[in-house]
CSV table of C-alpha atoms and ligand atoms in Angstrom, one decimal:
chain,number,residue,atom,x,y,z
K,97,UNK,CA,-10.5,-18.3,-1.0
K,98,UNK,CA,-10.3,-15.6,-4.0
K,99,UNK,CA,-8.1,-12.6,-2.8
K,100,UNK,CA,-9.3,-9.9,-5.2
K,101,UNK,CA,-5.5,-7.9,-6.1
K,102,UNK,CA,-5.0,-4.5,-4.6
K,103,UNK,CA,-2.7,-2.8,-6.7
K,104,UNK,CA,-1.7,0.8,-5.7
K,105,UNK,CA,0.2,3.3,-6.9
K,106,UNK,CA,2.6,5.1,-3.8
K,107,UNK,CA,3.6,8.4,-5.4
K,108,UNK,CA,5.9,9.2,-2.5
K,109,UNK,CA,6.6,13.1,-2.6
K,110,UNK,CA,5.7,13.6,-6.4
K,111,UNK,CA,3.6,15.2,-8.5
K,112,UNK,CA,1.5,18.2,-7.5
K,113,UNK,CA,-1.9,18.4,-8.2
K,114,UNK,CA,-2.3,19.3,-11.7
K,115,UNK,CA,0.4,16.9,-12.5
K,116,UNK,CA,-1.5,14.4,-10.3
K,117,UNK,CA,-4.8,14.9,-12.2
K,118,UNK,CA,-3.0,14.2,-15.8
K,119,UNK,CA,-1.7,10.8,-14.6
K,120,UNK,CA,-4.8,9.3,-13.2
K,121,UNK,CA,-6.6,10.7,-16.8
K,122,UNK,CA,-3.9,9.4,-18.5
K,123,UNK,CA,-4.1,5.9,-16.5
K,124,UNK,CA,-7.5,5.4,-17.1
K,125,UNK,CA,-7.3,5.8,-21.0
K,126,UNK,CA,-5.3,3.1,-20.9
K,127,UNK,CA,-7.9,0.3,-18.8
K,128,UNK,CA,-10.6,-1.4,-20.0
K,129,UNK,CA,-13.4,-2.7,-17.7
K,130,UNK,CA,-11.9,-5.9,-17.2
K,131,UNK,CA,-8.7,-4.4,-15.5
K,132,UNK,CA,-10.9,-2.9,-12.4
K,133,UNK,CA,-12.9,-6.0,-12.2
K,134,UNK,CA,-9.8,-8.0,-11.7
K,135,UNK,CA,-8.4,-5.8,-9.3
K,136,UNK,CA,-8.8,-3.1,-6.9
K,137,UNK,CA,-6.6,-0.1,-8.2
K,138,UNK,CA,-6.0,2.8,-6.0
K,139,UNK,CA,-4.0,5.9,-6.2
K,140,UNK,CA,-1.9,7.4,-3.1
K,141,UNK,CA,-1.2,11.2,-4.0
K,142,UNK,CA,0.5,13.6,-2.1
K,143,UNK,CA,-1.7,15.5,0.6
K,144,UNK,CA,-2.1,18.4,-1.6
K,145,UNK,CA,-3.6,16.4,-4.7
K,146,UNK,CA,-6.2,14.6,-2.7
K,147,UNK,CA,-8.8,16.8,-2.9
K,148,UNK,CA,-8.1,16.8,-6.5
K,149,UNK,CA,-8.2,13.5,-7.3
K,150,UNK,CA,-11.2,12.8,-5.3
K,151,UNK,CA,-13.2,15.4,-7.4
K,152,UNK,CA,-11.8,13.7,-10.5
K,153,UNK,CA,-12.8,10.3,-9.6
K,154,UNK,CA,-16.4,11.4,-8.5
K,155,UNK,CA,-16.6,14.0,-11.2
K,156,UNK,CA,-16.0,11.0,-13.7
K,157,UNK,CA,-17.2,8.4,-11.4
K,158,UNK,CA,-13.8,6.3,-12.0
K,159,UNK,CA,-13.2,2.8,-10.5
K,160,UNK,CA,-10.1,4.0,-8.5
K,161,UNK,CA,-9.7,4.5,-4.9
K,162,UNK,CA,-8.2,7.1,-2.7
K,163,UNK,CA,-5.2,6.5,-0.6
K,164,UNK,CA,-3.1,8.5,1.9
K,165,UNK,CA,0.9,8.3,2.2
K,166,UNK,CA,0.5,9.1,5.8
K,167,UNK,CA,-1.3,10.7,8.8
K,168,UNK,CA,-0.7,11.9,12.3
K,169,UNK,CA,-2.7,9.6,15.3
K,170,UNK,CA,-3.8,12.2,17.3
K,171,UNK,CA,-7.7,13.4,15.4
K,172,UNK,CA,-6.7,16.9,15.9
K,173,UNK,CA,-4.8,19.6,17.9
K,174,UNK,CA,-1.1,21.5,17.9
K,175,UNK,CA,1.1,19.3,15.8
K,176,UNK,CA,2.2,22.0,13.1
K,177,UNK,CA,2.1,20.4,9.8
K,178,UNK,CA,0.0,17.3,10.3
K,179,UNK,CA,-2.7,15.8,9.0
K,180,UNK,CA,-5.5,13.6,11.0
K,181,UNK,CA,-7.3,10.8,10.1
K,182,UNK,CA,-10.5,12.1,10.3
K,183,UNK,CA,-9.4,15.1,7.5
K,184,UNK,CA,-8.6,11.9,5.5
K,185,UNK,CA,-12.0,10.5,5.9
K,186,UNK,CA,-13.3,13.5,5.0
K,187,UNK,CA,-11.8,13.4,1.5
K,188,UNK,CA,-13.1,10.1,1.3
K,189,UNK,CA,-9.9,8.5,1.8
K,190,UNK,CA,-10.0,4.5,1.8
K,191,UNK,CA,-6.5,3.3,2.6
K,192,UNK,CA,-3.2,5.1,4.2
K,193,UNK,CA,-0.5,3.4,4.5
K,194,UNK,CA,0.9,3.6,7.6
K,195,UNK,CA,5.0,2.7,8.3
K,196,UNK,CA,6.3,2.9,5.1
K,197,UNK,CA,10.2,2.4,5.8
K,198,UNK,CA,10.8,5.7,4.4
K,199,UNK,CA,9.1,6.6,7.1
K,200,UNK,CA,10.8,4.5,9.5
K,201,UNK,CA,14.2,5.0,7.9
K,202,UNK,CA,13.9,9.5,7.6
K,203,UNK,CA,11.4,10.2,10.1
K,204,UNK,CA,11.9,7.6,13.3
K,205,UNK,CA,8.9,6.3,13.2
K,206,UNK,CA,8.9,3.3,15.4
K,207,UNK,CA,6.5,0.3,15.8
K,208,UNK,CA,5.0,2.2,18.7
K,209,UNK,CA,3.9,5.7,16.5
K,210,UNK,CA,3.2,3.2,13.7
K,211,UNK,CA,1.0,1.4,15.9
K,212,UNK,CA,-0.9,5.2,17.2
K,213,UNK,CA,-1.4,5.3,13.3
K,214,UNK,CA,-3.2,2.4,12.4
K,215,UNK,CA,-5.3,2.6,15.3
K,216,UNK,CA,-6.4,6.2,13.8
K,217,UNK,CA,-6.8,5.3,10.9
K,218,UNK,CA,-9.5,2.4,12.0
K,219,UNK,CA,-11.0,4.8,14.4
K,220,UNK,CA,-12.0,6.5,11.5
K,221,UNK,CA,-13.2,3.8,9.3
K,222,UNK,CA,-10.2,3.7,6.6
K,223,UNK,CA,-8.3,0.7,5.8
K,224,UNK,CA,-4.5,0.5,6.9
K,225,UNK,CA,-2.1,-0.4,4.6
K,226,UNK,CA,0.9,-1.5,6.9
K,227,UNK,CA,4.7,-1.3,5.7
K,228,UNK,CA,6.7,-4.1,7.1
K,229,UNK,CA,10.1,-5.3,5.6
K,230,UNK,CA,13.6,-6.2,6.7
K,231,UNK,CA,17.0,-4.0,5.6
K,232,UNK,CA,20.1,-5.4,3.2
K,233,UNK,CA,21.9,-6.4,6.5
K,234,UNK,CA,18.9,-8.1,8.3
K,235,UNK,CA,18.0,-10.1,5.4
K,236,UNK,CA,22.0,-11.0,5.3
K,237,UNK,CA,22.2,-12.2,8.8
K,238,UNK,CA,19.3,-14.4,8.4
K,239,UNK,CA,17.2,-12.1,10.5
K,240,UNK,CA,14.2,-10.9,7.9
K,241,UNK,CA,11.3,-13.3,9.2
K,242,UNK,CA,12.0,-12.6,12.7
K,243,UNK,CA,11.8,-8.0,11.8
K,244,UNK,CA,9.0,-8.8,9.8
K,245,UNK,CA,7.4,-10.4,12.5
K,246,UNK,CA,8.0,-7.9,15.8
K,247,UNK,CA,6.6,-5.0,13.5
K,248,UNK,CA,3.6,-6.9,12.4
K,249,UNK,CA,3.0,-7.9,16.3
K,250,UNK,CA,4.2,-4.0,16.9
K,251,UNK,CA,2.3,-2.3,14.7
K,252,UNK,CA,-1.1,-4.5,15.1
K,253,UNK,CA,-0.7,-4.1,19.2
K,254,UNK,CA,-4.1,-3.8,20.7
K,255,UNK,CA,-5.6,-3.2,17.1
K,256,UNK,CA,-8.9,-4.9,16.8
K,257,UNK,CA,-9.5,-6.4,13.5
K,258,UNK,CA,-12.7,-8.1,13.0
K,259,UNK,CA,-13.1,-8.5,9.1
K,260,UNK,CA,-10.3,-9.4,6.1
K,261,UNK,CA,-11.3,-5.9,4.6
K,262,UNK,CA,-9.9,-3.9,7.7
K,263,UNK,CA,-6.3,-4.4,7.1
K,264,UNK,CA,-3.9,-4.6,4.5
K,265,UNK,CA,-0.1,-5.6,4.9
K,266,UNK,CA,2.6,-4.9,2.0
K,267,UNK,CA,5.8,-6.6,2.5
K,268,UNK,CA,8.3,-3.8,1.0
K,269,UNK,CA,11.9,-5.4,1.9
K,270,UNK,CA,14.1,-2.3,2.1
K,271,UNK,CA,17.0,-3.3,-0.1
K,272,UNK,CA,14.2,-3.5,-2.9
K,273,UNK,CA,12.9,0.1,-2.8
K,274,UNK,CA,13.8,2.0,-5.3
K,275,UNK,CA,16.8,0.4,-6.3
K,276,UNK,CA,15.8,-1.8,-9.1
K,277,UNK,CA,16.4,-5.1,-7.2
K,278,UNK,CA,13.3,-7.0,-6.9
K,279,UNK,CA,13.1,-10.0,-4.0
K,280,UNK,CA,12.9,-13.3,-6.1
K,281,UNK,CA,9.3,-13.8,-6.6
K,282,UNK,CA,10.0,-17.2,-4.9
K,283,UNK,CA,11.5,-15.1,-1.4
K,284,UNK,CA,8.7,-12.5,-1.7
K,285,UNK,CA,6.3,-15.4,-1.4
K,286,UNK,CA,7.5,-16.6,1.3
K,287,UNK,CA,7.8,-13.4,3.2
K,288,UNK,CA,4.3,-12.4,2.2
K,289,UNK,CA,3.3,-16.0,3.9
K,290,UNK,CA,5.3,-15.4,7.0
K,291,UNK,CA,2.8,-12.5,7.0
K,292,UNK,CA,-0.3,-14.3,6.5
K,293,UNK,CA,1.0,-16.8,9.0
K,294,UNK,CA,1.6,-14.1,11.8
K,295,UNK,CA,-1.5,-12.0,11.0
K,296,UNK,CA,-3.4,-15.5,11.5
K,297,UNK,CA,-1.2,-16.1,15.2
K,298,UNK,CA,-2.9,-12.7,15.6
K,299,UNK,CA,-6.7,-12.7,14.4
K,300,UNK,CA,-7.2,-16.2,13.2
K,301,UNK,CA,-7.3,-18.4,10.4
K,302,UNK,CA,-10.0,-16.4,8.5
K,303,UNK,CA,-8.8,-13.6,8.5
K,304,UNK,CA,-5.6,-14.7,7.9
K,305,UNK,CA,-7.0,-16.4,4.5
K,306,UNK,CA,-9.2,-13.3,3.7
K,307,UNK,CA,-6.1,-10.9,3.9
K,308,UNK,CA,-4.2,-9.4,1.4
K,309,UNK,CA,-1.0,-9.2,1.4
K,310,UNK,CA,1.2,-7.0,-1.2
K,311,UNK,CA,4.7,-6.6,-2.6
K,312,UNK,CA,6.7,-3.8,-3.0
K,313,UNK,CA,9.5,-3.4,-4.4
K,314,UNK,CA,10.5,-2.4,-7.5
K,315,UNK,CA,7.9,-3.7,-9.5
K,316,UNK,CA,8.1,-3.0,-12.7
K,317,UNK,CA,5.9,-4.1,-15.9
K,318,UNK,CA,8.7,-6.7,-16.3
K,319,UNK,CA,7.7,-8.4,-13.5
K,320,UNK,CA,4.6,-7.9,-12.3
K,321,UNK,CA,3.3,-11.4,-13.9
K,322,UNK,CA,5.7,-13.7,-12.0
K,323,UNK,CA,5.1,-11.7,-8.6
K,324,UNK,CA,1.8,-12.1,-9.0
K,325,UNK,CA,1.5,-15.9,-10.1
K,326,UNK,CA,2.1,-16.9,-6.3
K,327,UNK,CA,0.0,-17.6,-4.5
K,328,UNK,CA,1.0,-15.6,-1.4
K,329,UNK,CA,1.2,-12.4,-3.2
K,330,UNK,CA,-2.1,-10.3,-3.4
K,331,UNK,CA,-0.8,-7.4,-5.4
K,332,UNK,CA,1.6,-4.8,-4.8
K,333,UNK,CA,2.3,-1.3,-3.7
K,334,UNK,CA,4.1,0.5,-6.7
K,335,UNK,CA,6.5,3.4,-6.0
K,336,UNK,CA,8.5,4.8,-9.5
K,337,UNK,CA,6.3,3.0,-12.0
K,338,UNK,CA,3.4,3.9,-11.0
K,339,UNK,CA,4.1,7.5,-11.9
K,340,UNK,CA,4.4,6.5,-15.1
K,341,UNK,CA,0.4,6.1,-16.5
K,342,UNK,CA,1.6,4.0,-19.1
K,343,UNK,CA,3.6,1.5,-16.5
K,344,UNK,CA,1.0,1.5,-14.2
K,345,UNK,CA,-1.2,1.0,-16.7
K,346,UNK,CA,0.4,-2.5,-17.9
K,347,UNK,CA,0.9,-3.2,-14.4
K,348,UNK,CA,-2.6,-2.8,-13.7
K,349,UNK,CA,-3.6,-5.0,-17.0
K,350,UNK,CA,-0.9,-8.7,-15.1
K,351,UNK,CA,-4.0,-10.7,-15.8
K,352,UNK,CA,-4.0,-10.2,-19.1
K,353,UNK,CA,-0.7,-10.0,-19.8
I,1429,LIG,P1,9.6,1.5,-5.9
I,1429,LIG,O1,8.6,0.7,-6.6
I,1429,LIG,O2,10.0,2.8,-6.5
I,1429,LIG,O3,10.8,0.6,-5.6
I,1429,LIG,O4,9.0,1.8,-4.4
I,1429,LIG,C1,8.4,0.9,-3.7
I,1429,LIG,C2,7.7,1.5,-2.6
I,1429,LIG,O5,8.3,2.0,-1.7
I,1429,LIG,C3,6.2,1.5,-2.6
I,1429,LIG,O6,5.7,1.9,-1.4
């Protein structure tokens, strides 16, 4: 089955909204038509640029979609600071991601809150993007397929999933964020299997075969080509490049590279 790529740009806790509005203008200068028929490109700013660049892309009717970083699971109510899933919608959100391991790693979030997430962000029509990935010390003690595996079956618990569309899963190992080590294209492969494998234990073969799966990671221009030549590997979730228009923009151009 073709997987069409979802490559998307995590901006993390950068760029305001005027800043925000310069890279996507500056992105798009740099694709051509083919680019967003290859593959699905979408933006995750920071909750204060998404109104932003949702005016942008309609104003200019852009082939780039709107992701969230985050968002809280309850649809409403005192929890100073949050934002809901439904305010997401609104904005005309498509994808949040949901467990990022900075997430995990600064804010505690657990497979169980995880979990609350990705059911609110189906209850309101969006498409998770779940984090899942294994630390330095895991992967060293032979234990990455077996984390990567509890917070898939955590994080999906009771999360009904009916179409390929309704999910997407980035494997992100933790030792690879941000650190300029990339995961051997051969072991993110793998790992990105071990996903597709679990997610099939989980919702069947179809699915399974429908799903994408990304890589995070560290990816860089320099090696977006080999990442993506396996077969596994369904795009990727870009942190520091992709704040860089130019970067993101030859990362978004792998087929033709
Ligand atoms: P880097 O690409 O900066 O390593 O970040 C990856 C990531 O965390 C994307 O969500």
């Amino acid at each position: 089955m073709e997987r069409r790529p979802l490559l998307a740009g995590n901006w993390k806790m950068n760029l305001d909204h005027l800043e925000a509005i310069q890279v996507v203008q500056q992105l798009v200068y740099h694709l051509e038509a083919e680019d967003y028929d290859a593959s699905e490109l979408v933006v995750c700013p920071a909750h204060t640029a998404l109104r932003s660049i949702q005016t942008l892309i309609e104003g200019d009717r852009l082939r780039i979609g709107l992701g969230a970083q985050d968002c809280h699971w309850e649809d409403g109510g005192a929890y100073t600071g949050e934002v809901s899933a439904p305010m997401l919608a609104k904005l005309k959100v498509a994808y949040v991601i949901c467990g990022h391991s900075e997430r995990r790693q600064h804010f505690g979030e657990s497979d169980e809150v995880v979990n609350r997430k990705v059911k609110a962000v189906r209850r309101h029509e969006m498409t998770p993007i779940l984090c899942v990935g294994e630390t330095l010390e895991q992967r060293e003690a032979g234990q990455a397929e077996d984390i990567v595996v509890g917070q898939l079956r955590g994080s999906l618990a009771g999360v009904g999933i009916t179409a390929s569309s309704e999910l997407v899963v980035a494997y992100e190992p933790v030792w690879a964020i941000g650190t300029g080590r990339t995961a051997s294209a051969a072991d993110a492969n793998e790992m990105c299997g071990v996903v597709r494998r679990t997610v099939g234990e989980l919702y069947g073969a179809e699915i399974a075969e429908g799903l994408r799966v990304q890589y995070g990671g560290s990816v860089k221009p320099g090696n977006i080509v080999e990442l993506m030549g396996r077969p596994e590997i369904d795009g990727a979730l870009v942190g520091g490049a992709s704040l860089d228009p130019e970067d993101f923009a030859v990362i978004c151009r792998h087929h033709r590279l």
